GROMACS .gro file of C-alpha atoms in nm:
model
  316
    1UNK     CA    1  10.772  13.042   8.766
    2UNK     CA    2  11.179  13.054   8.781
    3UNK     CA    3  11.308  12.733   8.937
    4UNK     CA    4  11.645  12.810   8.780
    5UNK     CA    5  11.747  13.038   9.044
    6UNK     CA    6  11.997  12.996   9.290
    7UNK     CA    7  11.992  13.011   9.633
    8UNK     CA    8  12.204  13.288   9.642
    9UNK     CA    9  11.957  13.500   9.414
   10UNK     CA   10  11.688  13.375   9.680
   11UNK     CA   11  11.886  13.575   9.959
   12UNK     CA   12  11.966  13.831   9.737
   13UNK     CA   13  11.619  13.920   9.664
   14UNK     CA   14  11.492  13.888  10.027
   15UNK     CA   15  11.740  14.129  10.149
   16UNK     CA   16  11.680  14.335   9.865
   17UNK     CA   17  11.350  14.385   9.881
   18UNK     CA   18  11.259  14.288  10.236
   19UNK     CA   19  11.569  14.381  10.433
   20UNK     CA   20  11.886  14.262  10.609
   21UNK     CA   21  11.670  14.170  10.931
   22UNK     CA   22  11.433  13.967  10.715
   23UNK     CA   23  11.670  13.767  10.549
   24UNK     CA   24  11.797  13.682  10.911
   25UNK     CA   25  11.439  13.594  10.991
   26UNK     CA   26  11.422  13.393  10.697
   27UNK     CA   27  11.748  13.183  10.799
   28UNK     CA   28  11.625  13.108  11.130
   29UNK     CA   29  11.309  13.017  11.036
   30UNK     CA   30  11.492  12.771  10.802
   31UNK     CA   31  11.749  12.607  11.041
   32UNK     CA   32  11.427  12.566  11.313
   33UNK     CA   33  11.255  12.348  11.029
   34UNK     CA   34  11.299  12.022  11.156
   35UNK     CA   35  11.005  11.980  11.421
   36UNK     CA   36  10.939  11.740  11.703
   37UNK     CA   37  10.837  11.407  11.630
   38UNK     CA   38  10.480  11.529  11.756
   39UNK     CA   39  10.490  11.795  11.466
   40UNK     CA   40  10.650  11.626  11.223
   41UNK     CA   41  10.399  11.371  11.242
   42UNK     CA   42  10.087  11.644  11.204
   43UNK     CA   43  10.222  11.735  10.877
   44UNK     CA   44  10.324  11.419  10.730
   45UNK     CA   45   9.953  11.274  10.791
   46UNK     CA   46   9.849  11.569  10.631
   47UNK     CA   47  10.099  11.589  10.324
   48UNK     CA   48   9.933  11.242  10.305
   49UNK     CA   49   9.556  11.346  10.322
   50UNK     CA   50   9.670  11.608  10.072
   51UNK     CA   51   9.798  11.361   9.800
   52UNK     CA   52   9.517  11.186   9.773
   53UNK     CA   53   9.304  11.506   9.759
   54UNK     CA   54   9.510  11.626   9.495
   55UNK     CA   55   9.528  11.307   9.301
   56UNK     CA   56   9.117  11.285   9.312
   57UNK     CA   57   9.098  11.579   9.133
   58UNK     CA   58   8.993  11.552   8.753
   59UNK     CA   59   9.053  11.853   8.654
   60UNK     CA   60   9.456  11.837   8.688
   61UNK     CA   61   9.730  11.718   8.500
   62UNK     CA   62   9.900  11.521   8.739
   63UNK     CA   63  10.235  11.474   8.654
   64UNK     CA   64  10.259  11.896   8.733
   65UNK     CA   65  10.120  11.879   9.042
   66UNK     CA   66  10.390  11.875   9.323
   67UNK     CA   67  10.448  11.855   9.703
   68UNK     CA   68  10.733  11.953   9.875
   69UNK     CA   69  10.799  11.966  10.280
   70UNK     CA   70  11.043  12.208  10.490
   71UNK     CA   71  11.092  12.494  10.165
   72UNK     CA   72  11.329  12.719  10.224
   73UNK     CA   73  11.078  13.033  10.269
   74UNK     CA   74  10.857  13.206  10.555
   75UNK     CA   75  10.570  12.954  10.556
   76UNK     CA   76  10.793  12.650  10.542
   77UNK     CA   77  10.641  12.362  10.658
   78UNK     CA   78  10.438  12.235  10.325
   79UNK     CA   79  10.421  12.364   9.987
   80UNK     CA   80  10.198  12.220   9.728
   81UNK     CA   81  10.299  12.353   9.343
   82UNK     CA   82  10.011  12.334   9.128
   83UNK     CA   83  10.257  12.370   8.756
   84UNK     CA   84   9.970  12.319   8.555
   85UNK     CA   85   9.806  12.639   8.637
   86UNK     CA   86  10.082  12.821   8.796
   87UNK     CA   87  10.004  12.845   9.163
   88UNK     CA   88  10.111  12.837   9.469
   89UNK     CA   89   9.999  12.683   9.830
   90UNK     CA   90  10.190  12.741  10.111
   91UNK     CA   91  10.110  12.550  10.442
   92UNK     CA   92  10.199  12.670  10.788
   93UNK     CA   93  10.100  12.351  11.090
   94UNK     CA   94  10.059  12.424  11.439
   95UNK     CA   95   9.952  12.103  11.598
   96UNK     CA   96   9.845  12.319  11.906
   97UNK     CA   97   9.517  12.433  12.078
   98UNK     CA   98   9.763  12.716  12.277
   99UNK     CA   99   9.876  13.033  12.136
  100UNK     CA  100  10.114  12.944  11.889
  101UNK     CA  101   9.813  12.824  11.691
  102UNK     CA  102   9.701  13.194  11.721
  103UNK     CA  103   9.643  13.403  11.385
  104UNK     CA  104   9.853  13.777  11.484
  105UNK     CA  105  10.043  14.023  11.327
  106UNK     CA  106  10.380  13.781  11.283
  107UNK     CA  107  10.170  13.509  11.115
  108UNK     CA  108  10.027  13.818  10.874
  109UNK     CA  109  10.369  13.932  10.816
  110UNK     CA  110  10.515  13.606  10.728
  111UNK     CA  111  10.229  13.467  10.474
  112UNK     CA  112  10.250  13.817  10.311
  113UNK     CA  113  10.622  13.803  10.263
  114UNK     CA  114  10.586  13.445  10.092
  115UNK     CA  115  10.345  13.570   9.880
  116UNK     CA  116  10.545  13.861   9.770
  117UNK     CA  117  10.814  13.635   9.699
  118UNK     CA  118  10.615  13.345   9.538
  119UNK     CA  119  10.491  13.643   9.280
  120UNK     CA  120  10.761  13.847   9.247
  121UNK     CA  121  11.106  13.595   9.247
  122UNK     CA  122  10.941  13.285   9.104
  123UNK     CA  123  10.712  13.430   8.914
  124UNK     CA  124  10.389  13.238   9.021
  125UNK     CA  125  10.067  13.363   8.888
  126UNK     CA  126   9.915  13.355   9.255
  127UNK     CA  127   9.989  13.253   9.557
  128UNK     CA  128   9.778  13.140   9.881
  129UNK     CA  129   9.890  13.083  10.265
  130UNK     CA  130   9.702  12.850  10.478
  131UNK     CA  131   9.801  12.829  10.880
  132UNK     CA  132   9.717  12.478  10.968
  133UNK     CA  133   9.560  12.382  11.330
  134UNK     CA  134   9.474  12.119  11.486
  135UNK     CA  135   9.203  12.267  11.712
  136UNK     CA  136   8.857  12.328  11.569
  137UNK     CA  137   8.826  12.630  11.796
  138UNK     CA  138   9.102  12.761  11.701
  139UNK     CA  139   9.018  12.762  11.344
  140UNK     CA  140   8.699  12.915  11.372
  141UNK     CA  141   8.849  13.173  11.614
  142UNK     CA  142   9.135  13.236  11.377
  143UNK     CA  143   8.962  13.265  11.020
  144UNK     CA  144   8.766  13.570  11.170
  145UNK     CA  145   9.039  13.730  11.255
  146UNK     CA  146   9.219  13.701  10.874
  147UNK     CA  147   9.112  13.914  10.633
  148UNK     CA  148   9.364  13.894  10.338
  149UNK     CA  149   9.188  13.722  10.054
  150UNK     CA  150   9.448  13.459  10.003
  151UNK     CA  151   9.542  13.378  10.329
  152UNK     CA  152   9.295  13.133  10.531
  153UNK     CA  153   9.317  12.878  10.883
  154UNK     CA  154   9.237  12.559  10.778
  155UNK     CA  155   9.115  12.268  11.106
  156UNK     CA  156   9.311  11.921  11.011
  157UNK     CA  157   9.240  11.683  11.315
  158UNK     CA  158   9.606  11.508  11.472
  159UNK     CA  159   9.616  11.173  11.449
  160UNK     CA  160   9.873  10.945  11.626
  161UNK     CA  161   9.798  10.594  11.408
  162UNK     CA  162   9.732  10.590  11.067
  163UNK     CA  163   9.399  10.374  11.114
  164UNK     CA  164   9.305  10.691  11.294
  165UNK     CA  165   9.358  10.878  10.994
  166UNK     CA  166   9.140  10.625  10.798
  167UNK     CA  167   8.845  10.684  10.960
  168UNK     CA  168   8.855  11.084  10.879
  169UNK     CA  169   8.581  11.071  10.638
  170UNK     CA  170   8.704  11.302  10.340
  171UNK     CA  171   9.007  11.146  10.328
  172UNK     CA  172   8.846  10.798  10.310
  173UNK     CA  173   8.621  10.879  10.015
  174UNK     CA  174   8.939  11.043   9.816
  175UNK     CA  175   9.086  10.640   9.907
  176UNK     CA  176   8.804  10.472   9.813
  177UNK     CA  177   8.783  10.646   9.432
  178UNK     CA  178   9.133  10.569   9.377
  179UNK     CA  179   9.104  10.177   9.421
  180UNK     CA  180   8.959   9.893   9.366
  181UNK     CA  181   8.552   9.949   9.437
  182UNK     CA  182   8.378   9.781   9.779
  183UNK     CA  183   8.722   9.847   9.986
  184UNK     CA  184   8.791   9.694  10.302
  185UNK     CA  185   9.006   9.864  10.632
  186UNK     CA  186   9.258   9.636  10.533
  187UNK     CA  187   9.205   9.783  10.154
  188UNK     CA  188   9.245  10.150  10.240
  189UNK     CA  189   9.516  10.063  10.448
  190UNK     CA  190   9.788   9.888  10.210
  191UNK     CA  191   9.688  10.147   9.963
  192UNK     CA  192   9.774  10.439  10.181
  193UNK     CA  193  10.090  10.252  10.370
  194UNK     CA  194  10.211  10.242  10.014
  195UNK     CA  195  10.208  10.616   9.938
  196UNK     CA  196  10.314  10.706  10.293
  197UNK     CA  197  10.604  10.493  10.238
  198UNK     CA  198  10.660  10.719   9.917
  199UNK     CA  199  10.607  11.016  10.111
  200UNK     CA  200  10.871  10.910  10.432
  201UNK     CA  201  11.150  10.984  10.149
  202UNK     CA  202  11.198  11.376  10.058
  203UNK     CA  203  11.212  11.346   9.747
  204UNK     CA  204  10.926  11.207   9.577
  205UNK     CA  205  10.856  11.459   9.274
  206UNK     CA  206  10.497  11.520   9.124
  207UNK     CA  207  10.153  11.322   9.218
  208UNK     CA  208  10.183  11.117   8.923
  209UNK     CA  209  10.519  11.028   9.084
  210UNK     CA  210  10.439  10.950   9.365
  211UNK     CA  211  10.157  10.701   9.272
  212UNK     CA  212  10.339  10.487   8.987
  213UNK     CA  213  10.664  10.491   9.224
  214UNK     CA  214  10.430  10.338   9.480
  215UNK     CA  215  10.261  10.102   9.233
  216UNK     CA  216  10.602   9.971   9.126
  217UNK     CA  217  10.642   9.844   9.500
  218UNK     CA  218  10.309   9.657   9.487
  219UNK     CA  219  10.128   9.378   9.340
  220UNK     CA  220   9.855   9.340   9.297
  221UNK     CA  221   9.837   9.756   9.189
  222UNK     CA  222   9.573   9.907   9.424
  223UNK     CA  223   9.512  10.230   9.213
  224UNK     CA  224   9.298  10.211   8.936
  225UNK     CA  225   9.280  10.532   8.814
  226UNK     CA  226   9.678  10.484   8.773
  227UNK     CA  227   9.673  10.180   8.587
  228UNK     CA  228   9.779  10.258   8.205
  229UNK     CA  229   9.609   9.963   8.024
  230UNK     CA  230   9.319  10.033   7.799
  231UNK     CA  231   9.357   9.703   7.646
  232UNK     CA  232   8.991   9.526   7.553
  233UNK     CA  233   8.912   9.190   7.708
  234UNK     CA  234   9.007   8.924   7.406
  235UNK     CA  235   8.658   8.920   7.137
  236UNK     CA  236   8.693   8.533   7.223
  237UNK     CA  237   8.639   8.535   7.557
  238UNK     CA  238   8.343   8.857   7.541
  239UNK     CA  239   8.168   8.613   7.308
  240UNK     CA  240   8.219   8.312   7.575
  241UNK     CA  241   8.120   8.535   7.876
  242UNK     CA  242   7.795   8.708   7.716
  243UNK     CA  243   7.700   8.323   7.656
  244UNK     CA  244   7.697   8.273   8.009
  245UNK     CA  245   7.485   8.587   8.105
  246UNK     CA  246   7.252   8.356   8.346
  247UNK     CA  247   7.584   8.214   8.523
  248UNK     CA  248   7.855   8.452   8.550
  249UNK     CA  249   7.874   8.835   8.581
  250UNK     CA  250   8.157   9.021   8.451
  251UNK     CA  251   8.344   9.393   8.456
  252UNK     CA  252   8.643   9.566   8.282
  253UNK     CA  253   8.706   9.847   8.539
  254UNK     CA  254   9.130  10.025   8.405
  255UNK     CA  255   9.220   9.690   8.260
  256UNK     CA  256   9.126   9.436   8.543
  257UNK     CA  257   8.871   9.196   8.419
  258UNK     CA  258   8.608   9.051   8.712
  259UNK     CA  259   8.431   8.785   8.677
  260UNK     CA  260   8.164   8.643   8.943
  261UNK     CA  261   8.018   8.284   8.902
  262UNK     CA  262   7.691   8.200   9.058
  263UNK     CA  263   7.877   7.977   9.300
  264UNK     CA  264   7.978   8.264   9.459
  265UNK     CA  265   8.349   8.240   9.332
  266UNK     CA  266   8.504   8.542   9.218
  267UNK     CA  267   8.830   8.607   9.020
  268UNK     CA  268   8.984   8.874   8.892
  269UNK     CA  269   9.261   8.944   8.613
  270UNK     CA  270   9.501   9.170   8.419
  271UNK     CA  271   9.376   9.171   8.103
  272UNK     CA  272   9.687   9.153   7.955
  273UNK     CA  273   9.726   8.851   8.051
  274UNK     CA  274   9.483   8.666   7.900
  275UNK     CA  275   9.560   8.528   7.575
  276UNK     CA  276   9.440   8.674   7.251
  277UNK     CA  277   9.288   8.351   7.122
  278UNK     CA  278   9.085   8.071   7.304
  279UNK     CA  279   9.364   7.795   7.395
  280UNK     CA  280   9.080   7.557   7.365
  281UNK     CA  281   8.772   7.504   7.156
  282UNK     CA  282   8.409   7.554   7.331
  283UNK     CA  283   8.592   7.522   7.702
  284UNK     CA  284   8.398   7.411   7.992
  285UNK     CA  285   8.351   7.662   8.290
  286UNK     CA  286   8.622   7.472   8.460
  287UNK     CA  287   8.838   7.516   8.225
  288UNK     CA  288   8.781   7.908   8.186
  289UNK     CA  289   8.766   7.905   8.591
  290UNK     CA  290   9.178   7.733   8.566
  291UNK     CA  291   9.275   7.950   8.291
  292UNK     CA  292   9.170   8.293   8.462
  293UNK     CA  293   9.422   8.179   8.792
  294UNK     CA  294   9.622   8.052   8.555
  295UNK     CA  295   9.621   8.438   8.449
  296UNK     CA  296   9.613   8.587   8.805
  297UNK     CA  297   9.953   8.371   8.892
  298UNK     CA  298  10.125   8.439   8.544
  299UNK     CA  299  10.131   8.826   8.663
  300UNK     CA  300  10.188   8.761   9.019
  301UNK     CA  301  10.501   8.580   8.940
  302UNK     CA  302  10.585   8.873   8.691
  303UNK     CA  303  10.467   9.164   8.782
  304UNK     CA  304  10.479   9.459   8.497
  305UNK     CA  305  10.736   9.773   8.672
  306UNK     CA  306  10.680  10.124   8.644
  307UNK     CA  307  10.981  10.299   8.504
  308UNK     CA  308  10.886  10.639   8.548
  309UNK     CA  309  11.198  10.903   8.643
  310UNK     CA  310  11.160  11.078   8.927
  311UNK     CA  311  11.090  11.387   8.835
  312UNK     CA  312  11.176  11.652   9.144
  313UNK     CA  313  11.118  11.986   9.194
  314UNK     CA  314  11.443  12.187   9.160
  315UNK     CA  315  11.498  12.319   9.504
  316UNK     CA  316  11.694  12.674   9.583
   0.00000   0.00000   0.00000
């Protein structure tokens, strides 16, 4: 793929090799970009469903995988950019049970010109189209009628509150794996008002982005698969802890240490911030209870910063 390209070499190709009329279309489509709040709010719920999807999958390399909202191009409203392998996903979202959610020959037209120029101008090794409804129905009705290979209707429910959104099942799991295990409402929802507070700005760059940015604005660090410690818990305090196998239980799970005393207190830590050597000989359970919230405030009051760069997508 070309991100290089100018603007002008976008128009040039379009009229090129689509025609004057096209390149009209295209500009209108463009300047009609910014939705209703209704719409707007349909695809920023599902830009937000979508980064966690993304960011769940093992398989990627994060840091190339990018989102972007209102492209200049003939599906417009969402485009995900998977660098890593060279693809691209286009989305097209009709919050609408009427016929502008309908799959016909203009919707066919359009997702085959953005694939012709997702291949041929940028140079993309493929390229799918999705139209985006709202309606179940509709879905089902439209996918029937498609029969291009790379072009699909996929059913994404509108929500008008983001607690709504939190109870849509797939998109809770992809939550859950990303932070800390046994969740809460409240849980899933700081983690994902933290990303969609990422996501209200139009620039937020690749997955891996869009994560530590949000991380950098939080403490404690919901996302565990984003936390960059590896750092062992201190030999001292392993040796301590395995002596107290019939009172406490303990965890390392990405560099936060738990540990659960038969009490029924539990307290978790950053492991770098416990100290590499025992600040006192043989201590009491007291004494290890004070010095893991001594811990616990030490990086409250200090919280380690992401300095990432943003790193966005070059836009024509």
């Amino acid at each position: 793929m070309d991100y290089s390209k100018t603007k002008q070499d976008f128009e040039n190709f379009v009229e090129n090799h689509l025609g004057a009329d096209k390149l009209k279309q295209l500009k209108n489509i463009h300047r009609g970009g910014i939705n209703n709040l209704k719409g707007a709010q349909y695809e920023q719920y599902y830009l937000l469903f979508k980064t966690f999807e993304i960011a769940n999958n093992a398989t990627l390399d994060l840091s190339k995988q990018y989102l972007e909202t209102q492209v200049y191009g003939f599906v417009d409203d969402i485009a995900y950019i998977d660098k890593q392998n060279n693809i691209k996903y286009s989305y097209q979202a009709k919050n609408s049970n009427g016929q502008t959610a309908d799959w016909n020959n203009e919707q066919e037209q359009r997702f085959l010109q953005q694939r012709k120029i997702d291949l041929d101008f940028f140079g993309f090794s493929d390229s799918y189209c999705y139209l985006l409804v709202s309606d179940i129905s509709k879905a089902d009705i439209n996918k029937t009628k498609i029969t291009h290979t790379n072009f699909t209707c996929e059913f994404f429910p509108y929500y008008t509150k983001v607690v709504d959104l939190l109870g849509h099942k797939p998109f809770k799991e992809y939550i859950d794996n990303l932070i800390e295990p046994n969740a809460t409402l409240a849980d899933r929802n700081y983690a994902t008002s933290l990303i969609l507070g990422i996501l209200s700005n139009d620039e937020f760059g690749s997955i891996q982005n869009i994560f530590e940015n949000a991380q950098s604005e939080a403490y404690p660090n919901p996302f565990i698969k984003f936390r960059k410690s590896n750092q062992p818990i201190p030999d001292w305090l392993t040796k301590y802890l395995e002596g107290l196998k019939l009172q406490v239980q303990y965890k390392l799970h990405y560099g936060r240490l738990k540990v659960k005393f038969e009490q029924g207190l539990e307290l978790s830590v950053d492991v770098d911030t416990l100290p590499n050597q025992s600040p006192t000989q043989n201590p009491t359970m007291e004494q290890l209870i004070a010095l893991l919230m001594q811990c616990s405030m030490k990086k409250l009051q200090n919280p380690n910063k992401w300095e990432n760069p943003n790193e966005h997508l070059s836009s024509i």
